Amino acid sequence: MQYGLDVDTYKRIKNHKKVLNLGEEPIRYMSILLIGILISRVIFFLDSKNMSGIAPFGVAYLLAITIKNNEKNTLSAAIGAAIGYISISMTVNDKYGNLIAIIMLVLYSAVIKAMDKYAKEYYMYGVIAISYIINGFMVSGYDLGVNITISLINTLIVLPVYYVIRYGITCIEEFNTNYFFSIEEMISMGVIICLIISGIGELEILGISIRSVFAYTVILLIAYVGGATYGAAIGVAMGIIVGLSSGDIANSITFYSVAGLISGVFKDTGKIFTFLSYLIMYFTLSLYCHDLSMNSLIEVLISGGLLFVTPRILIDAISIEMNVDRKRGMVNETELTEIKEEFTDKVKLLETALLSVSRTLYVIGENDKLMYKNKSAALIENLADRVCPKCARCEKCWERDFNSTYKSFEKLIKSYENKKIIFPSELEKICLYKFELMKNTEIIVDNLNYKEILKARLGDGRQLLANHVENIASSMRDMLADFKERVTVCNEVERLIRRALNKNGIHYKKMFCYRDSSGRLKVKLRMQNCGGGNFCGKRILPIINDVVSEHVCIGGEGCKIDPISNECVVIFEESPKYHMVSYGAMTSKEGEDYTGDTFSFGKTKEGSYMTLISDGMGSGPEAGKESKVTVELVEDFIEAGFDKDTTVNMVNSIMAMKFEEDEKFSTLDLNLVDLYSGWISFIKIGAVASFVKSGKKVRAITSNMPPFGLVDKVEVEEVKQKVKNGDLIITISDGILDVSKESLGSYNWLMEYLEDASKNPKKLASDILDKAKELSGGVAKDDMTVVVSKVYAMY
C-alpha cells in the first residue's frame, strides 16, 4: 500500500438507538437563564409597613454576565432577568425601569459586538443611568432634578450588588480547579446561592415554603461539610437576604445562623447527630420565640431528609473546595501524577532511542558478514600490480597467456593461505621475479587476514554492544515501572502536621508528605533559614513525632540551604530501627604496590546499609581500576534508586563493553541491610562466601554466579537473612580463603575461627587479615580484603 494516500477504510454500520444529548452549551444557557429568573425576583423591602421594594439584583447579574463579552450568555441572562422582573412587577417600585435597563444593556452588548470591541464597566454604568432617566421621563413623569437624583440613586444601588455578584461568579468559574478559595471568596459564592434561593419567593406546596426547605438544606449541607465557621457565615447571609425579602429579618437571621452554627459544631458526629443537634435547638428557639408551627417543623424535617439523600459525590466535591488541606493534598497528588507521566514519557523516549541504537548495531553487524564475491580477483590484481609492470615478459604473460598466468597466481595465493607456499610450475620456467612474487604474496595475504580478523572483532563488538544497550533499555523500563507504582502522597498526614505546626506558631513556606518507593514516610519542609540554630531539630521534630505514629528523624543530608532564596529545605523521615558500624582491613599481594581490591560501605538514601567488595582479576593497578569502576557504578546506581536486579544488569552491560585485547573481569560481593526491617540481602557476582555471626553461630552465604562481563544478562541470585542486635557480617575477597593450594576456595578454617573470635568489628577485621597471612606463610599470596559490619538496635 502506498503511504500518504487518504483512503477511507470499510466500516460496518450498526444500528444504534438514538440518545438525546443536549451537550454542555444548552445546559449552561438554561442554567444562566434560570439563575437570572430567580436572582431578579429578589426584593428588598425598605419599609415593612409598605410592602413595596427595590430589586437591583437582576440588573446587577446581567451586568456581571455582559462584562464577560459572551453574546449568547448575555442574551440568556437578559431573558431570565426580564422574566423574573415581570413576575414581580406588582411589588416593585419603578417596575419598568429595570426592564428598560435590561433592553439597553442588550443593545449595548450587540453594538460593541458589531464593532468588535469589549464591554467596559464605566460605559455600562452610564447605560444603566440613562435607562433609569428614560423611565423617569417616559413612565413616571418625574421633573428633571428629581429624575436625575432618583436615577443616580438606583444606579449607585446596583453597583455594589454588581461587584458582589461578579466576584462570586468569578469564583464559581474557578470551581473544580487547582485554585484555593479564601473564606471571603467562599462567602461571595454563598451569597449568590442565597440570592437564588431567596428568589423562589413565597411559593408554597400544601402550606410548606419551598424557599425555607432549600434554605435549611443548603445551610445544613454547608455546615456539615465546612464546619461551624462556614455554617454560621452562610446562615447569617441567608438570614439577611431572605429576611429583607420577606420582611422578617430578625427571625430569619436567628433561625438560619443558629442552624449553620450548631450543625457545624456537631459535623464530626455524622449526618444524623448533625441534624438532631439543630432539631433540638430549633425546638428551643421556636418555643422561646412563640413561633413553633407544624408547617415550619415539617420544613426542617424535609431539609434533614434532603441532607441524608445528598449524593456522596456532591459532598466530596464541596468538601474539597472548602477544605484547604484536602484540596492541597488533591493538588499534590495531581501534580505528582503529572510529574510521573512527564518523567515516564522522557524515559520512554530514551528507551526507544537506545533500542534504535541496538537495532542499528545489529543491522551493521549483519552487513559485515557479507563477503566480497571478487576477493580472489582483487588479490590477483593487487599482486600483479606490485610485481609484473617492471618485468619484460609482462605483456606476453598477461595478454597472450592470460588464462594460464591468472590460474598460476591463484594457485600461489591459495597455497600461502593454506600455510604451505608452493610456486606454480607454469611460472617456474618463465617468471623473472620469483622471489619478489612470493614475498608480495605473503604481504597481501597477511594484510587481508589482519583486516578480516579486525573486521570480525569489530562485528562481534557491535553485536555485544547491541545486546547490552538493549539490556540497559530493559532495565530502565523496570525502574520506571517501580517508580510509578510505589511513590504516593500522604494527604492525611500532611493535614495533621500542618495543623500541629500552625497550632505551635511554626512558620513554613511549603510542605510535601509522601511515601517513597520503599513505603516509608517522608516530610519535605521548606522554611526560612534559622542560621544554624537547629530549629528543625529542636522545635519541629518533636511536633512531628507527636503527630505521626512512626519514629521520625531528620534525613541523613540534614538541612540544605538554598543560596538564592536563603531558605532551608529539610526532609524528615522514619527513623531506622537499626544502626551499623563497619571497619575494613586490606593488604596487597606480596611484591605489589597497589591492590586489585576495592571496598566501600555506608548508608543509602533509601534507608539501607550497603557493603560491597570488588576483586579485579589479577593484581596491581590494572585490576584495581576494574574493581574501582565496578564499586563506583554500583554505588551510583543504588543511590539513584535502581533496584538490585537493575543495578547488577546495567553494571554487567557496561563492564562487558571494554573491547580490550586481554579481557579482564571483576567480581562483586554486595550486601544490603534494610535498617528498618533487619533483612539483609546478599548478591554475589563471582565472589567468595560471606559470613553472618550471631552469637557463636556462624552461617556461610555462597553463590556460583560468574564475574561481570562473561554473560549477556545476569540472573541475579539473592540470599536473604534476618539480622538482629549484635550480629556481625563478614565480607571478604578470595585472597583471604586462598591461603594454600590445598584449601583454594575452602572457608572451613574461617568459620571455625569466627566461632570464638572477637565481637569488636574493628579488631575482628584486623584479626582475620592477620590469620590469613599467617596461614599463607607470613606473606599475602593474593590481594586480601576484609570488611566487618556490626548491627545495633536503636529501639
mmCIF file of C-alpha atoms in Angstrom, residues 44 98 110 120 172 177 333 367 421 428 431 489 580 615 654 669 676 719 730 740 758:
data_model
loop_
_atom_site.group_PDB
_atom_site.id
_atom_site.type_symbol
_atom_site.label_atom_id
_atom_site.label_comp_id
_atom_site.label_asym_id
_atom_site.label_seq_id
_atom_site.Cartn_x
_atom_site.Cartn_y
_atom_site.Cartn_z
ATOM 1 C CA PHE A 44 -35.559 44.249 49.370
ATOM 2 C CA ASN A 98 -35.283 47.560 35.340
ATOM 3 C CA ALA A 110 -24.897 43.964 20.436
ATOM 4 C CA LYS A 120 -16.303 48.494 29.574
ATOM 5 C CA ILE A 172 -17.587 29.839 40.692
ATOM 6 C CA THR A 177 -9.623 23.710 39.512
ATOM 7 C CA GLU A 333 -1.482 14.074 44.104
ATOM 8 C CA ASN A 367 26.134 -6.412 6.847
ATOM 9 C CA ILE A 421 53.547 -21.835 -0.195
ATOM 10 C CA GLU A 428 58.769 -21.583 -12.671
ATOM 11 C CA CYS A 431 58.941 -15.789 -14.248
ATOM 12 C CA VAL A 489 1.225 11.266 48.516
ATOM 13 C CA MET A 580 25.510 -0.256 61.641
ATOM 14 C CA ASP A 615 38.044 -8.005 43.236
ATOM 15 C CA ILE A 654 28.761 -1.581 30.973
ATOM 16 C CA ASP A 669 30.178 -9.002 46.721
ATOM 17 C CA TYR A 676 14.006 -0.660 59.153
ATOM 18 C CA VAL A 719 20.082 -14.736 49.503
ATOM 19 C CA ILE A 730 31.889 -10.522 57.443
ATOM 20 C CA SER A 740 47.280 -22.589 50.291
ATOM 21 C CA SER A 758 36.254 -11.054 68.866
#
